[in-house]
mmCIF file of C-alpha atoms in Angstrom:
data_model
loop_
_atom_site.group_PDB
_atom_site.id
_atom_site.type_symbol
_atom_site.label_atom_id
_atom_site.label_comp_id
_atom_site.label_asym_id
_atom_site.label_seq_id
_atom_site.Cartn_x
_atom_site.Cartn_y
_atom_site.Cartn_z
ATOM 1 C CA MET A 1 92.392 92.436 128.920
ATOM 2 C CA VAL A 2 92.323 90.548 125.616
ATOM 3 C CA ASP A 3 92.986 86.869 125.013
ATOM 4 C CA TRP A 4 94.866 87.365 121.743
ATOM 5 C CA ASN A 5 95.307 83.661 121.034
ATOM 6 C CA LEU A 6 91.569 83.153 121.406
ATOM 7 C CA ALA A 7 90.935 86.090 119.042
ATOM 8 C CA VAL A 8 93.076 84.388 116.381
ATOM 9 C CA ALA A 9 91.450 80.992 116.955
ATOM 10 C CA THR A 10 87.937 82.454 116.813
ATOM 11 C CA ALA A 11 88.584 84.479 113.663
ATOM 12 C CA THR A 12 90.258 81.636 111.759
ATOM 13 C CA ARG A 13 87.430 79.268 112.711
ATOM 14 C CA LEU A 14 84.666 81.662 111.624
ATOM 15 C CA VAL A 15 86.206 83.254 108.533
ATOM 16 C CA ARG A 16 84.530 82.253 105.297
ATOM 17 C CA PRO A 17 86.474 80.019 102.919
ATOM 18 C CA GLY A 18 88.008 81.691 99.904
ATOM 19 C CA PRO A 19 87.137 81.021 96.259
ATOM 20 C CA GLU A 20 87.787 77.572 94.895
ATOM 21 C CA VAL A 21 91.131 77.327 93.135
ATOM 22 C CA SER A 22 93.351 74.394 92.266
ATOM 23 C CA ARG A 23 96.741 73.995 93.914
ATOM 24 C CA ASP A 24 98.498 74.930 90.668
ATOM 25 C CA GLU A 25 96.303 78.004 90.209
ATOM 26 C CA ALA A 26 96.966 79.108 93.781
ATOM 27 C CA ARG A 27 100.707 78.838 93.262
ATOM 28 C CA ALA A 28 100.452 80.810 90.035
ATOM 29 C CA VAL A 29 98.465 83.591 91.745
ATOM 30 C CA VAL A 30 101.016 83.856 94.558
ATOM 31 C CA ALA A 31 103.931 83.970 92.128
ATOM 32 C CA GLU A 32 102.245 86.602 89.970
ATOM 33 C CA LEU A 33 101.420 88.843 92.940
ATOM 34 C CA ARG A 34 105.035 88.716 94.043
ATOM 35 C CA ARG A 35 106.188 89.673 90.549
ATOM 36 C CA HIS A 36 103.702 92.530 90.402
ATOM 37 C CA ALA A 37 104.784 93.809 93.814
ATOM 38 C CA LYS A 38 108.396 93.901 92.621
ATOM 39 C CA ALA A 39 107.514 95.575 89.318
ATOM 40 C CA SER A 40 105.357 98.141 91.101
ATOM 41 C CA GLU A 41 108.368 99.533 92.961
ATOM 42 C CA GLU A 42 109.856 101.202 89.889
ATOM 43 C CA HIS A 43 106.476 102.222 88.458
ATOM 44 C CA VAL A 44 105.532 104.021 91.671
ATOM 45 C CA ARG A 45 108.938 105.639 92.166
ATOM 46 C CA ALA A 46 109.003 106.972 88.604
ATOM 47 C CA PHE A 47 105.486 108.400 88.822
ATOM 48 C CA THR A 48 105.702 109.896 92.328
ATOM 49 C CA ARG A 49 109.396 110.905 92.174
ATOM 50 C CA MET A 50 109.705 109.641 95.736
ATOM 51 C CA ILE A 51 113.028 107.949 96.481
ATOM 52 C CA PRO A 52 113.305 105.792 99.611
ATOM 53 C CA GLU A 53 115.518 107.129 102.368
ATOM 54 C CA GLY A 54 116.659 104.925 105.205
ATOM 55 C CA HIS A 55 114.541 101.862 104.403
ATOM 56 C CA GLU A 56 114.821 100.210 101.017
ATOM 57 C CA PRO A 57 111.818 98.128 99.882
ATOM 58 C CA GLU A 58 113.808 95.008 100.791
ATOM 59 C CA ASP A 59 113.486 96.115 104.425
ATOM 60 C CA THR A 60 109.710 95.788 104.133
ATOM 61 C CA PRO A 61 108.947 92.250 102.980
ATOM 62 C CA VAL A 62 106.035 91.446 100.690
ATOM 63 C CA LEU A 63 103.912 88.608 102.045
ATOM 64 C CA VAL A 64 101.198 86.957 99.961
ATOM 65 C CA VAL A 65 98.836 85.559 102.584
ATOM 66 C CA ASP A 66 95.510 83.808 102.928
ATOM 67 C CA ARG A 67 92.729 85.062 105.188
ATOM 68 C CA ALA A 68 94.106 83.273 108.249
ATOM 69 C CA GLY A 69 97.519 84.839 107.616
ATOM 70 C CA TRP A 70 95.950 88.299 107.451
ATOM 71 C CA ILE A 71 94.210 87.631 110.772
ATOM 72 C CA ARG A 72 97.437 86.559 112.506
ATOM 73 C CA ALA A 73 99.313 89.565 111.149
ATOM 74 C CA ASN A 74 96.686 92.046 112.298
ATOM 75 C CA VAL A 75 96.342 90.550 115.752
ATOM 76 C CA ALA A 76 100.111 90.919 116.153
ATOM 77 C CA GLY A 77 99.861 94.534 115.006
ATOM 78 C CA PHE A 78 96.946 95.338 117.323
ATOM 79 C CA ARG A 79 98.758 93.746 120.222
ATOM 80 C CA GLU A 80 101.780 95.981 119.652
ATOM 81 C CA LEU A 81 99.931 99.215 118.963
ATOM 82 C CA LEU A 82 97.361 98.893 121.770
ATOM 83 C CA LYS A 83 99.844 97.864 124.443
ATOM 84 C CA PRO A 84 99.966 101.298 126.192
ATOM 85 C CA LEU A 85 96.162 101.599 126.262
ATOM 86 C CA LEU A 86 95.655 98.057 127.553
ATOM 87 C CA GLU A 87 98.269 98.560 130.260
ATOM 88 C CA LYS A 88 96.459 101.706 131.369
ATOM 89 C CA MET A 89 93.116 99.888 131.412
ATOM 90 C CA GLN A 90 94.696 96.997 133.295
ATOM 91 C CA GLU A 91 95.811 99.356 136.058
ATOM 92 C CA ARG A 92 92.334 100.849 136.302
ATOM 93 C CA ARG A 93 90.715 97.418 136.373
ATOM 94 C CA SER A 94 93.014 96.212 139.161
ATOM 95 C CA SER A 95 91.943 99.057 141.420
ATOM 96 C CA SER A 96 88.222 98.896 140.640
ATOM 97 C CA PRO A 97 85.559 96.833 142.426
ATOM 98 C CA GLY A 98 84.941 93.572 140.618
ATOM 99 C CA GLY A 99 88.203 93.839 138.730
ATOM 100 C CA ALA A 100 89.158 90.275 139.562
ATOM 101 C CA VAL A 101 85.847 88.958 138.221
ATOM 102 C CA PHE A 102 86.275 90.914 135.009
ATOM 103 C CA GLY A 103 89.818 89.608 134.720
ATOM 104 C CA ALA A 104 88.608 86.034 134.917
ATOM 105 C CA VAL A 105 86.268 86.264 131.967
ATOM 106 C CA GLY A 106 86.790 89.635 130.303
ATOM 107 C CA GLY A 107 89.889 88.697 128.350
ATOM 108 C CA LYS A 108 88.257 85.646 126.819
ATOM 109 C CA VAL A 109 85.009 87.422 126.038
ATOM 110 C CA THR A 110 86.869 90.295 124.404
ATOM 111 C CA GLY A 111 89.033 87.814 122.496
ATOM 112 C CA VAL A 112 85.942 86.135 121.061
ATOM 113 C CA GLU A 113 84.332 89.461 120.147
ATOM 114 C CA LEU A 114 87.507 90.701 118.455
ATOM 115 C CA GLY A 115 87.855 87.392 116.622
ATOM 116 C CA MET A 116 84.324 87.707 115.237
ATOM 117 C CA LEU A 117 85.060 91.159 113.858
ATOM 118 C CA LEU A 118 88.353 90.072 112.318
ATOM 119 C CA SER A 119 86.639 87.134 110.634
ATOM 120 C CA PHE A 120 84.293 89.625 108.954
ATOM 121 C CA LEU A 121 87.091 91.923 107.798
ATOM 122 C CA ALA A 122 89.440 89.128 106.694
ATOM 123 C CA SER A 123 87.349 88.367 103.616
ATOM 124 C CA ARG A 124 87.243 92.001 102.468
ATOM 125 C CA VAL A 125 90.802 93.356 102.592
ATOM 126 C CA LEU A 126 92.735 93.100 99.314
ATOM 127 C CA GLY A 127 96.064 94.368 100.577
ATOM 128 C CA GLN A 128 97.593 96.248 103.479
ATOM 129 C CA TYR A 129 100.827 97.978 104.369
ATOM 130 C CA GLU A 130 101.416 97.188 108.036
ATOM 131 C CA THR A 131 103.269 100.183 109.360
ATOM 132 C CA PHE A 132 103.730 98.944 112.930
ATOM 133 C CA ALA A 133 104.176 95.249 112.268
ATOM 134 C CA PRO A 134 106.227 93.249 114.775
ATOM 135 C CA ALA A 135 108.000 90.212 113.373
ATOM 136 C CA THR A 136 106.545 86.842 114.354
ATOM 137 C CA ARG A 137 107.726 83.303 113.756
ATOM 138 C CA ASP A 138 105.785 82.914 110.501
ATOM 139 C CA LEU A 139 105.329 86.584 109.553
ATOM 140 C CA PRO A 140 108.619 88.454 109.044
ATOM 141 C CA ALA A 141 108.755 92.242 109.204
ATOM 142 C CA GLY A 142 111.290 94.870 108.269
ATOM 143 C CA GLU A 143 114.235 95.618 110.493
ATOM 144 C CA GLU A 144 114.049 98.733 112.673
ATOM 145 C CA GLY A 145 110.340 99.135 112.086
ATOM 146 C CA GLY A 146 110.398 98.728 108.334
ATOM 147 C CA GLY A 147 106.902 97.228 108.317
ATOM 148 C CA ARG A 148 105.580 94.692 105.823
ATOM 149 C CA LEU A 149 103.241 94.609 102.848
ATOM 150 C CA LEU A 150 100.423 92.049 102.770
ATOM 151 C CA LEU A 151 98.540 90.938 99.660
ATOM 152 C CA VAL A 152 95.527 88.764 100.475
ATOM 153 C CA ALA A 153 95.419 86.337 97.542
ATOM 154 C CA PRO A 154 91.944 84.751 98.013
ATOM 155 C CA ASN A 155 90.277 88.145 98.343
ATOM 156 C CA ILE A 156 91.972 89.470 95.215
ATOM 157 C CA VAL A 157 90.857 86.400 93.253
ATOM 158 C CA HIS A 158 87.323 86.721 94.649
ATOM 159 C CA VAL A 159 86.953 90.374 93.618
ATOM 160 C CA GLU A 160 88.489 89.967 90.154
ATOM 161 C CA ARG A 161 85.983 87.177 89.487
ATOM 162 C CA GLU A 162 83.095 89.167 90.912
ATOM 163 C CA LEU A 163 83.954 92.195 88.752
ATOM 164 C CA ASP A 164 84.700 90.007 85.709
ATOM 165 C CA VAL A 165 87.890 91.908 84.877
ATOM 166 C CA ASP A 166 91.227 90.793 83.494
ATOM 167 C CA PRO A 167 92.854 89.018 86.470
ATOM 168 C CA HIS A 168 96.434 89.918 85.522
ATOM 169 C CA ASP A 169 95.590 93.608 85.167
ATOM 170 C CA PHE A 170 93.597 93.632 88.400
ATOM 171 C CA ARG A 171 96.419 92.033 90.394
ATOM 172 C CA LEU A 172 98.902 94.607 89.147
ATOM 173 C CA TRP A 173 96.423 97.431 89.843
ATOM 174 C CA VAL A 174 96.018 96.320 93.471
ATOM 175 C CA SER A 175 99.787 95.919 93.831
ATOM 176 C CA LEU A 176 100.332 99.507 92.663
ATOM 177 C CA HIS A 177 98.066 100.822 95.416
ATOM 178 C CA GLU A 178 99.790 98.870 98.176
ATOM 179 C CA GLU A 179 103.269 99.589 96.825
ATOM 180 C CA THR A 180 102.455 103.300 96.996
ATOM 181 C CA HIS A 181 101.902 102.925 100.739
ATOM 182 C CA ARG A 182 105.227 101.159 101.094
ATOM 183 C CA THR A 183 106.924 103.959 99.144
ATOM 184 C CA GLN A 184 105.264 106.609 101.315
ATOM 185 C CA PHE A 185 106.843 105.183 104.450
ATOM 186 C CA THR A 186 110.225 104.238 102.981
ATOM 187 C CA ALA A 187 110.682 107.602 101.237
ATOM 188 C CA VAL A 188 109.517 109.710 104.199
ATOM 189 C CA PRO A 189 111.556 108.544 107.222
ATOM 190 C CA TRP A 190 109.734 110.669 109.785
ATOM 191 C CA LEU A 191 106.211 109.594 108.743
ATOM 192 C CA ARG A 192 106.077 106.331 110.687
ATOM 193 C CA ASP A 193 107.188 107.866 113.987
ATOM 194 C CA HIS A 194 104.873 110.827 113.486
ATOM 195 C CA LEU A 195 101.880 108.563 112.895
ATOM 196 C CA ARG A 196 102.781 106.348 115.844
ATOM 197 C CA GLY A 197 103.105 109.414 118.058
ATOM 198 C CA GLU A 198 99.670 110.687 117.065
ATOM 199 C CA ILE A 199 98.069 107.295 117.662
ATOM 200 C CA GLN A 200 99.755 106.880 121.035
ATOM 201 C CA SER A 201 98.699 110.393 122.052
ATOM 202 C CA PHE A 202 95.130 109.528 121.100
ATOM 203 C CA LEU A 203 95.222 106.284 123.088
ATOM 204 C CA SER A 204 96.902 107.804 126.135
ATOM 205 C CA ALA A 205 94.145 110.423 126.313
ATOM 206 C CA THR A 206 91.491 107.707 126.448
ATOM 207 C CA ASP A 207 89.441 107.821 129.595
ATOM 208 C CA MET A 208 87.137 104.830 129.725
ATOM 209 C CA ASP A 209 86.526 101.778 131.806
ATOM 210 C CA PRO A 210 87.118 98.278 130.400
ATOM 211 C CA MET A 211 83.425 97.496 130.335
ATOM 212 C CA THR A 212 82.860 100.352 127.876
ATOM 213 C CA VAL A 213 85.261 98.815 125.391
ATOM 214 C CA LEU A 214 83.708 95.393 125.911
ATOM 215 C CA GLU A 215 80.252 96.834 125.302
ATOM 216 C CA ARG A 216 81.345 98.420 121.994
ATOM 217 C CA LEU A 217 82.798 95.123 120.829
ATOM 218 C CA ARG A 218 79.605 93.373 121.822
ATOM 219 C CA GLU A 219 77.526 95.860 119.811
ATOM 220 C CA ALA A 220 79.587 95.070 116.737
ATOM 221 C CA ALA A 221 79.394 91.333 117.309
ATOM 222 C CA GLN A 222 75.616 91.488 117.790
ATOM 223 C CA ALA A 223 75.276 93.283 114.477
ATOM 224 C CA LEU A 224 77.474 90.635 112.857
ATOM 225 C CA THR A 225 75.435 87.706 114.175
ATOM 226 C CA GLY A 226 72.040 89.379 113.937
ATOM 227 C CA ALA A 227 71.666 89.035 117.699
ATOM 228 C CA ARG A 228 70.653 92.658 118.309
ATOM 229 C CA PRO A 229 67.141 92.657 119.807
ATOM 230 C CA GLU A 230 64.451 93.436 117.253
ATOM 231 C CA GLY A 231 63.723 97.133 117.012
ATOM 232 C CA GLU A 232 66.870 98.155 118.881
ATOM 233 C CA GLU A 233 68.816 100.805 117.012
ATOM 234 C CA ASP A 234 72.594 101.015 116.728
ATOM 235 C CA GLU A 235 72.654 104.300 118.674
ATOM 236 C CA GLY A 236 73.078 106.551 115.704
ATOM 237 C CA GLY A 237 75.495 104.340 113.839
ATOM 238 C CA ARG A 238 78.468 105.122 116.076
ATOM 239 C CA SER A 239 81.742 103.592 114.996
ATOM 240 C CA LEU A 240 84.298 101.982 117.267
ATOM 241 C CA VAL A 241 86.583 104.925 116.553
ATOM 242 C CA GLU A 242 83.988 107.215 118.093
ATOM 243 C CA LEU A 243 85.087 106.412 121.621
ATOM 244 C CA VAL A 244 86.417 109.968 121.700
ATOM 245 C CA GLN A 245 85.613 111.558 125.011
ATOM 246 C CA THR A 246 87.829 114.628 125.235
ATOM 247 C CA PRO A 247 88.495 117.738 123.142
ATOM 248 C CA GLU A 248 92.142 116.656 122.976
ATOM 249 C CA GLN A 249 91.175 113.367 121.365
ATOM 250 C CA ARG A 250 88.874 115.048 118.878
ATOM 251 C CA GLU A 251 91.739 117.323 117.830
ATOM 252 C CA ILE A 252 94.130 114.384 117.415
ATOM 253 C CA LEU A 253 91.513 112.385 115.506
ATOM 254 C CA GLY A 254 91.089 115.299 113.103
ATOM 255 C CA ARG A 255 94.815 115.250 112.342
ATOM 256 C CA LEU A 256 94.833 111.470 111.954
ATOM 257 C CA THR A 257 91.858 111.619 109.597
ATOM 258 C CA ALA A 258 93.681 114.166 107.435
ATOM 259 C CA VAL A 259 96.846 112.048 107.277
ATOM 260 C CA MET A 260 94.948 108.883 106.426
ATOM 261 C CA SER A 261 92.963 110.714 103.744
ATOM 262 C CA LEU A 262 96.249 111.926 102.255
ATOM 263 C CA LEU A 263 97.851 108.466 102.282
ATOM 264 C CA GLU A 264 94.826 106.626 100.875
ATOM 265 C CA GLY A 265 93.994 109.295 98.321
ATOM 266 C CA HIS A 266 97.608 109.457 97.157
ATOM 267 C CA ALA A 267 97.634 105.670 96.664
ATOM 268 C CA ASP A 268 94.418 105.827 94.627
ATOM 269 C CA TYR A 269 95.795 108.691 92.532
ATOM 270 C CA VAL A 270 99.031 106.821 91.840
ATOM 271 C CA MET A 271 97.400 103.504 90.958
ATOM 272 C CA ASP A 272 95.230 105.258 88.389
ATOM 273 C CA GLY A 273 98.047 107.520 87.181
ATOM 274 C CA VAL A 274 100.432 104.636 86.558
ATOM 275 C CA GLY A 275 97.625 102.427 85.332
ATOM 276 C CA PRO A 276 97.245 103.537 81.691
ATOM 277 C CA GLN A 277 100.923 102.831 81.046
ATOM 278 C CA VAL A 278 101.048 99.314 82.463
ATOM 279 C CA VAL A 279 97.425 98.194 83.065
ATOM 280 C CA PRO A 280 95.602 98.146 79.707
ATOM 281 C CA SER A 281 92.126 97.716 81.207
ATOM 282 C CA VAL A 282 92.541 100.219 84.073
ATOM 283 C CA ALA A 283 89.531 102.313 83.029
ATOM 284 C CA GLU A 284 87.216 99.296 83.112
ATOM 285 C CA ILE A 285 88.658 98.115 86.434
ATOM 286 C CA ARG A 286 88.255 101.524 88.094
ATOM 287 C CA GLU A 287 84.663 101.944 86.859
ATOM 288 C CA LYS A 288 83.571 98.513 88.067
ATOM 289 C CA PHE A 289 85.454 98.855 91.343
ATOM 290 C CA GLN A 290 83.849 102.224 92.077
ATOM 291 C CA GLN A 291 80.424 100.782 91.334
ATOM 292 C CA ARG A 292 81.154 97.962 93.753
ATOM 293 C CA ARG A 293 82.168 100.440 96.465
ATOM 294 C CA ALA A 294 79.104 102.623 95.903
ATOM 295 C CA LYS A 295 76.654 99.743 95.762
ATOM 296 C CA GLY A 296 77.465 98.522 99.230
ATOM 297 C CA ALA A 297 75.923 95.281 100.354
ATOM 298 C CA SER A 298 73.233 93.982 102.639
ATOM 299 C CA ARG A 299 71.713 95.911 105.507
ATOM 300 C CA LEU A 300 73.852 93.870 107.893
ATOM 301 C CA ASP A 301 76.980 94.726 105.944
ATOM 302 C CA GLN A 302 76.080 98.413 105.913
ATOM 303 C CA ALA A 303 75.480 98.410 109.680
ATOM 304 C CA LEU A 304 78.851 96.795 110.292
ATOM 305 C CA ARG A 305 80.596 99.209 107.966
ATOM 306 C CA ARG A 306 79.206 102.114 109.988
ATOM 307 C CA LEU A 307 80.102 100.505 113.290
ATOM 308 C CA LEU A 308 83.651 99.662 112.231
ATOM 309 C CA GLY A 309 84.217 103.033 110.587
ATOM 310 C CA LEU A 310 84.580 101.552 107.079
ATOM 311 C CA ASP A 311 82.315 104.185 105.559
ATOM 312 C CA ALA A 312 84.709 106.814 106.890
ATOM 313 C CA LYS A 313 87.569 104.966 105.222
ATOM 314 C CA LEU A 314 85.769 105.068 101.871
ATOM 315 C CA ARG A 315 85.374 108.825 102.279
ATOM 316 C CA GLN A 316 89.117 109.038 102.943
ATOM 317 C CA TYR A 317 89.832 107.434 99.570
ATOM 318 C CA ARG A 318 87.510 109.840 97.783
ATOM 319 C CA ASP A 319 88.403 113.063 99.607
ATOM 320 C CA GLY A 320 92.119 112.327 99.647
ATOM 321 C CA GLU A 321 92.250 111.527 95.940
ATOM 322 C CA ARG A 322 90.467 114.797 95.136
ATOM 323 C CA PHE A 323 92.991 116.690 97.264
ATOM 324 C CA VAL A 324 96.007 115.089 95.572
ATOM 325 C CA ARG A 325 94.591 115.587 92.087
ATOM 326 C CA ALA A 326 93.773 119.247 92.719
ATOM 327 C CA VAL A 327 97.211 120.013 94.166
ATOM 328 C CA VAL A 328 99.101 118.214 91.381
ATOM 329 C CA ASP A 329 97.010 120.041 88.783
ATOM 330 C CA GLU A 330 97.884 123.345 90.454
ATOM 331 C CA VAL A 331 101.595 122.980 91.318
ATOM 332 C CA GLY A 332 102.755 119.732 89.676
ATOM 333 C CA MET A 333 104.099 116.558 91.258
ATOM 334 C CA ASP A 334 107.201 118.231 92.692
ATOM 335 C CA GLY A 335 105.024 120.923 94.213
ATOM 336 C CA PHE A 336 102.712 118.316 95.703
ATOM 337 C CA ASN A 337 105.686 116.442 97.170
ATOM 338 C CA ARG A 338 106.315 119.324 99.539
ATOM 339 C CA VAL A 339 103.599 117.650 101.575
ATOM 340 C CA TRP A 340 106.250 115.146 102.724
ATOM 341 C CA THR A 341 108.673 117.809 104.012
ATOM 342 C CA SER A 342 107.663 117.666 107.682
ATOM 343 C CA PRO A 343 104.593 117.211 109.898
ATOM 344 C CA ASN A 344 103.970 120.953 109.485
ATOM 345 C CA THR A 345 103.407 120.557 105.742
ATOM 346 C CA LEU A 346 100.813 117.797 106.092
ATOM 347 C CA PRO A 347 97.319 119.006 105.188
ATOM 348 C CA THR A 348 94.806 119.689 107.899
ATOM 349 C CA LYS A 349 91.374 118.124 107.789
ATOM 350 C CA ALA A 350 89.981 121.430 106.518
ATOM 351 C CA GLU A 351 92.664 121.645 103.812
ATOM 352 C CA ILE A 352 91.810 118.156 102.552
ATOM 353 C CA ALA A 353 88.411 119.610 101.694
ATOM 354 C CA LYS A 354 89.952 122.858 100.327
ATOM 355 C CA PRO A 355 93.230 121.987 98.552
ATOM 356 C CA ALA A 356 93.753 125.622 97.493
ATOM 357 C CA ASP A 357 94.183 126.546 101.170
ATOM 358 C CA TRP A 358 97.034 124.041 101.506
ATOM 359 C CA VAL A 359 98.693 125.359 98.336
ATOM 360 C CA ALA A 360 98.417 128.910 99.626
ATOM 361 C CA ARG A 361 99.804 128.037 103.061
ATOM 362 C CA VAL A 362 102.699 125.789 102.046
ATOM 363 C CA HIS A 363 103.800 127.391 98.783
ATOM 364 C CA ARG A 364 103.225 131.007 99.756
ATOM 365 C CA LYS A 365 105.115 130.445 103.014
ATOM 366 C CA ALA A 366 108.007 128.799 101.160
ATOM 367 C CA GLU A 367 108.175 131.653 98.673
#
């Protein structure tokens, strides 16, 4: 269904080069990011009062990677996470007319399309906690599903230069955000399996033919290359996530959106909450970073962000951070931390928008 090796080769060939740095400067950046990642552990634990259970941070390695390393890591993650869906589609393709023809070329075409999209994203991601990361020869992962934390050095250097902020403060600020994600999953043992279960339920409910997926990838690639015929619209700006075809999937997607809003908003809240103590220029960094987010980019970039669902991710940061801030203001950090008790105490999508409803449900029920 997907030629994964071709996806990696295509993405690494097309990805833009990073900012110019000397060998010594590159080594210094890598060393500093590793130090910041280590220091962030205690900062985040002290602020959130979340203590890892089951997996210590050492079980989730910190990898400082370049853009090609980020591509390889994400292809490995996609390959693992999408395995049930691709097996299901493979069975359907084998029994459908023309399945053999699609099999001959479809995997390579899809590999190229996926590689083009990854090349676009690889220059934009600053860091990432890979929850479902399988270990590979050059990319270790935690034992028993401990995951791994990626910091993409060239992208961090690029953004700190673009924003004209203190590079040492900015690197620590980014590390605090990503370390919060690592703490979320090491301190809440059930969270990883719960999230995997929701994703697998969403994928198993998918009812589409392989050509539909291929067509969505082609739409994205055409937007990326400017190959969309003149005057042709992007069909309402649908994202790749919007392959939802059943009420069951819409319900699952609502729960996933709420969880992701919580995780991203919590990380933003923590990075800014810890910031004043350890990042002297945090106010300047946050202001410039928010302006950069709001400004967007070219029309092409905006079209791709819609198609890939990146605009939805930006809303998750904003809505989730508002939820966390409102709850902490109302019931304190310990009261907020009840959110990690079980899947039943996670906020719904509606409660993300109305934090008082979550407080009433969880705290009134407990009382």
